[in-house]
Amino acid sequence: MAGETTPSMRIAVIILHYGRPALAGRLYAQITGADPQYAEHVFVLDNCAPEPYPGAWRRTEHNLYWAGALDYALCEMAQQDYSHVWFLNNDLLFDGPPPYLRRAMGRLARMEGTLGPVGIYAPAVTGNPYHPQMVAAPGMQYRTVEYVDGIAPLVSVACWQALGGVDYTGNPYGYGVDVWFSLCAHRAGWRVVVDHGVPVRHRYHSTAREISGFMHTAAQAEAAYLAARLGPDYRTVLAQSARHWHDADSL
């Protein structure tokens, strides 16, 4: 099952670096060590970090923040004929046995055979204080959801193109953009899935908390951004949406 992929599936793995290079390096080593045959498709994007990442695939001229960096990565990789971009925070690690990329590709192909086109795929998380629909469920294979968070989305380039790119107007920081982008994919008829078979563990905001004032600024931008798109009661809307999920026990 781990080796099954669709002929047209070509995934670029992008690790977003900002903060300590050791974090991105740790994740890069884990992925390339587990899937050495795909090492040429694993890239570190240095988001104009104060401490540059040695040997980064690209270093941006200024900080694009999460949302701008995601859109940038999708633009660049679409031009290189990748079908998907797996956009990973630097402060996470895969939690299960290897391989990771090869297993995810095979499982995604199987899901699409059952569900139809998957716009956004995300690994389940061992724990998530914000989005319960993201938490791994032992004994289950995958979960269809209405939106996911942005720590590790695997985005279909076709879905991104159909949605007109990533909408981050007024909110480059990215908090809330992940939710809105994946919710738009769901509303447009794309499947959004959480995979229990490829879990990750993540320390939320570990890099963001190192930047003075960032969390407050990002939270203000998120509130205005989501209220403009979902209305002033956006928290209730999202809480209700988060409960609309279904677990599958077979793949």
XYZ file of C-alpha atoms in Angstrom:
251
model
C 0.000 0.000 0.000
C 2.814 2.447 0.873
C 4.221 2.323 -2.622
C 1.002 2.883 -4.554
C 0.838 6.269 -6.281
C -1.034 7.729 -9.187
C 1.153 8.261 -12.275
C 0.419 11.995 -12.267
C 1.257 12.547 -8.596
C 4.488 14.495 -8.100
C 4.957 16.007 -4.658
C 7.362 18.755 -3.614
C 8.047 18.860 0.120
C 8.735 22.391 1.374
C 10.077 22.943 4.892
C 9.550 26.566 5.904
C 12.559 27.911 7.804
C 12.315 30.813 10.192
C 14.026 30.686 13.552
C 16.661 28.116 14.444
C 18.188 26.294 11.450
C 18.522 23.168 13.574
C 14.742 22.703 13.553
C 14.421 22.674 9.774
C 17.571 20.570 9.551
C 16.142 17.988 11.922
C 12.963 17.602 9.876
C 14.895 17.562 6.589
C 17.130 14.787 7.922
C 14.141 12.777 9.136
C 12.337 12.928 5.786
C 15.339 12.349 3.538
C 16.588 9.582 5.799
C 13.223 7.837 5.645
C 12.694 8.411 1.905
C 16.162 8.790 0.351
C 14.828 8.112 -3.149
C 12.746 11.306 -2.885
C 15.486 13.517 -1.405
C 15.682 15.641 -4.563
C 12.044 16.652 -4.013
C 12.576 17.920 -0.436
C 13.382 21.641 -0.157
C 14.031 24.154 2.609
C 12.534 27.594 1.958
C 14.393 30.215 3.996
C 11.791 32.878 4.734
C 14.400 35.644 5.072
C 15.192 34.299 8.528
C 17.550 36.313 10.764
C 19.706 33.183 10.912
C 19.950 31.872 7.319
C 19.573 28.184 6.564
C 22.769 26.788 4.985
C 22.088 25.384 1.534
C 18.457 26.503 1.387
C 16.600 25.942 -1.880
C 15.539 29.598 -1.860
C 15.971 32.545 0.487
C 13.268 35.184 0.096
C 14.144 38.883 -0.059
C 11.827 39.648 2.843
C 9.691 37.727 5.318
C 6.644 36.459 3.431
C 5.173 35.012 6.625
C 3.258 31.740 6.418
C 0.555 32.691 3.928
C 2.799 34.473 1.466
C 5.355 31.686 1.677
C 2.706 29.043 0.943
C 1.496 30.920 -2.125
C 5.090 31.489 -3.244
C 5.920 27.789 -2.909
C 2.836 26.766 -4.867
C 3.631 29.263 -7.634
C 7.212 28.057 -7.925
C 6.435 24.361 -7.806
C 3.537 24.637 -10.255
C 6.063 26.002 -12.745
C 8.213 22.930 -12.117
C 5.298 20.602 -12.926
C 4.688 19.366 -9.404
C 1.118 18.239 -8.791
C 1.212 18.824 -5.026
C 3.105 20.843 -2.439
C 3.534 19.510 1.088
C 4.133 22.641 3.151
C 5.667 21.796 6.520
C 6.341 23.877 9.603
C 9.931 23.489 10.717
C 8.973 22.631 14.306
C 7.239 19.323 13.674
C 8.380 15.719 13.338
C 6.727 12.620 11.950
C 5.632 10.343 14.752
C 5.247 6.931 13.121
C 7.634 4.520 11.444
C 9.141 5.382 8.047
C 8.697 5.822 5.160
C 6.734 9.062 5.340
C 6.539 10.609 1.899
C 6.122 7.313 0.080
C 3.449 6.166 2.527
C 1.569 9.459 2.293
C 1.615 9.335 -1.504
C 0.257 5.818 -1.545
C -2.447 6.547 0.991
C -3.496 9.733 -0.790
C -3.823 7.804 -4.043
C -6.041 5.242 -2.308
C -8.181 7.976 -0.752
C -8.696 9.656 -4.106
C -9.739 6.316 -5.567
C -12.522 6.208 -2.970
C -13.399 9.865 -2.427
C -12.507 11.605 -5.658
C -10.123 14.575 -5.900
C -8.534 15.551 -2.583
C -7.749 19.252 -2.499
C -5.947 19.331 0.826
C -4.506 16.406 2.765
C -3.024 16.778 6.240
C -1.365 14.344 8.615
C -3.141 13.820 11.906
C -1.488 15.361 14.959
C -0.755 13.591 18.240
C -2.282 16.562 20.045
C -3.914 19.817 18.969
C -5.189 22.457 21.427
C -7.164 24.349 18.763
C -8.641 21.951 16.216
C -9.980 18.652 17.590
C -10.701 17.340 14.101
C -6.931 17.185 13.526
C -6.166 14.792 16.405
C -5.151 11.243 15.486
C -7.716 8.507 16.179
C -6.167 5.088 16.894
C -7.687 2.335 14.795
C -8.986 4.690 12.117
C -7.510 5.267 8.661
C -8.497 8.806 7.698
C -11.030 11.521 8.453
C -12.935 13.748 6.051
C -13.222 17.263 7.474
C -14.279 20.745 6.409
C -11.017 22.485 7.239
C -7.524 21.830 8.570
C -4.827 23.864 10.255
C -1.648 24.955 8.530
C 1.174 23.056 10.211
C 1.518 20.474 7.417
C -1.003 20.801 4.563
C -0.374 18.826 1.390
C -2.045 20.989 -1.240
C -3.144 19.955 -4.701
C -1.838 22.483 -7.222
C -5.043 22.010 -9.234
C -7.114 22.882 -6.160
C -4.991 25.959 -5.426
C -5.373 27.113 -9.026
C -9.134 26.511 -8.998
C -9.473 28.628 -5.846
C -7.533 31.478 -7.436
C -4.535 31.141 -5.144
C -4.238 31.693 -1.411
C -6.432 34.548 -0.188
C -4.375 36.360 2.447
C -5.379 39.961 1.728
C -4.933 41.947 4.917
C -3.386 39.013 6.754
C 0.052 37.947 5.547
C 0.874 36.372 8.911
C -1.223 33.350 8.066
C -3.211 32.693 11.215
C -6.718 31.959 9.978
C -5.620 31.810 6.337
C -5.070 28.060 6.655
C -8.593 27.607 7.981
C -10.217 29.788 5.317
C -8.203 28.306 2.442
C -9.107 24.725 3.342
C -12.728 25.646 4.092
C -12.955 27.241 0.638
C -11.614 24.017 -0.865
C -14.304 22.040 0.952
C -17.046 24.441 -0.123
C -15.845 24.222 -3.727
C -16.307 20.451 -3.712
C -12.750 19.303 -3.038
C -12.171 16.690 -0.381
C -10.245 17.780 2.698
C -8.796 14.873 4.665
C -6.799 14.166 7.810
C -4.677 11.014 7.603
C -4.397 8.944 10.791
C -1.814 6.708 9.121
C 0.910 9.377 8.855
C 0.806 11.257 12.180
C 3.033 14.140 13.246
C 3.815 15.792 16.550
C 4.125 19.531 16.817
C 4.837 22.213 19.397
C 2.412 24.982 18.490
C 3.846 28.509 18.155
C 7.341 27.447 19.258
C 8.930 29.695 16.620
C 6.301 32.459 16.711
C 6.713 32.950 20.462
C 10.391 33.780 19.945
C 9.416 36.940 18.001
C 8.440 39.802 20.293
C 4.876 41.005 19.722
C 4.181 38.656 16.832
C 1.471 36.578 18.496
C -0.567 39.676 19.391
C -0.219 41.209 15.926
C -1.076 37.935 14.205
C -4.119 37.361 16.421
C -5.520 40.803 15.615
C -5.038 40.232 11.889
C -6.655 36.798 12.147
C -9.759 38.140 13.888
C -10.313 40.877 11.302
C -9.601 38.499 8.414
C -12.019 35.780 9.539
C -14.742 38.246 10.538
C -14.595 39.780 7.054
C -15.107 36.365 5.445
C -17.300 34.458 7.896
C -19.043 37.251 9.780
C -18.624 38.595 13.322
C -19.682 35.241 14.790
C -16.904 33.406 12.950
C -15.811 31.482 16.052
C -19.210 29.790 16.275
C -19.219 29.086 12.536
C -15.817 27.421 12.735
C -16.667 25.484 15.889
C -19.718 24.026 14.158
C -17.717 23.274 11.018
C -15.028 21.509 13.043
C -17.627 19.012 14.286
C -18.606 17.994 10.756
C -16.196 15.143 10.175
C -16.307 11.433 9.462
C -13.723 8.766 10.252
C -13.099 5.859 7.889
C -11.808 2.586 9.303
C -10.665 1.183 5.957
C -8.514 2.504 3.160
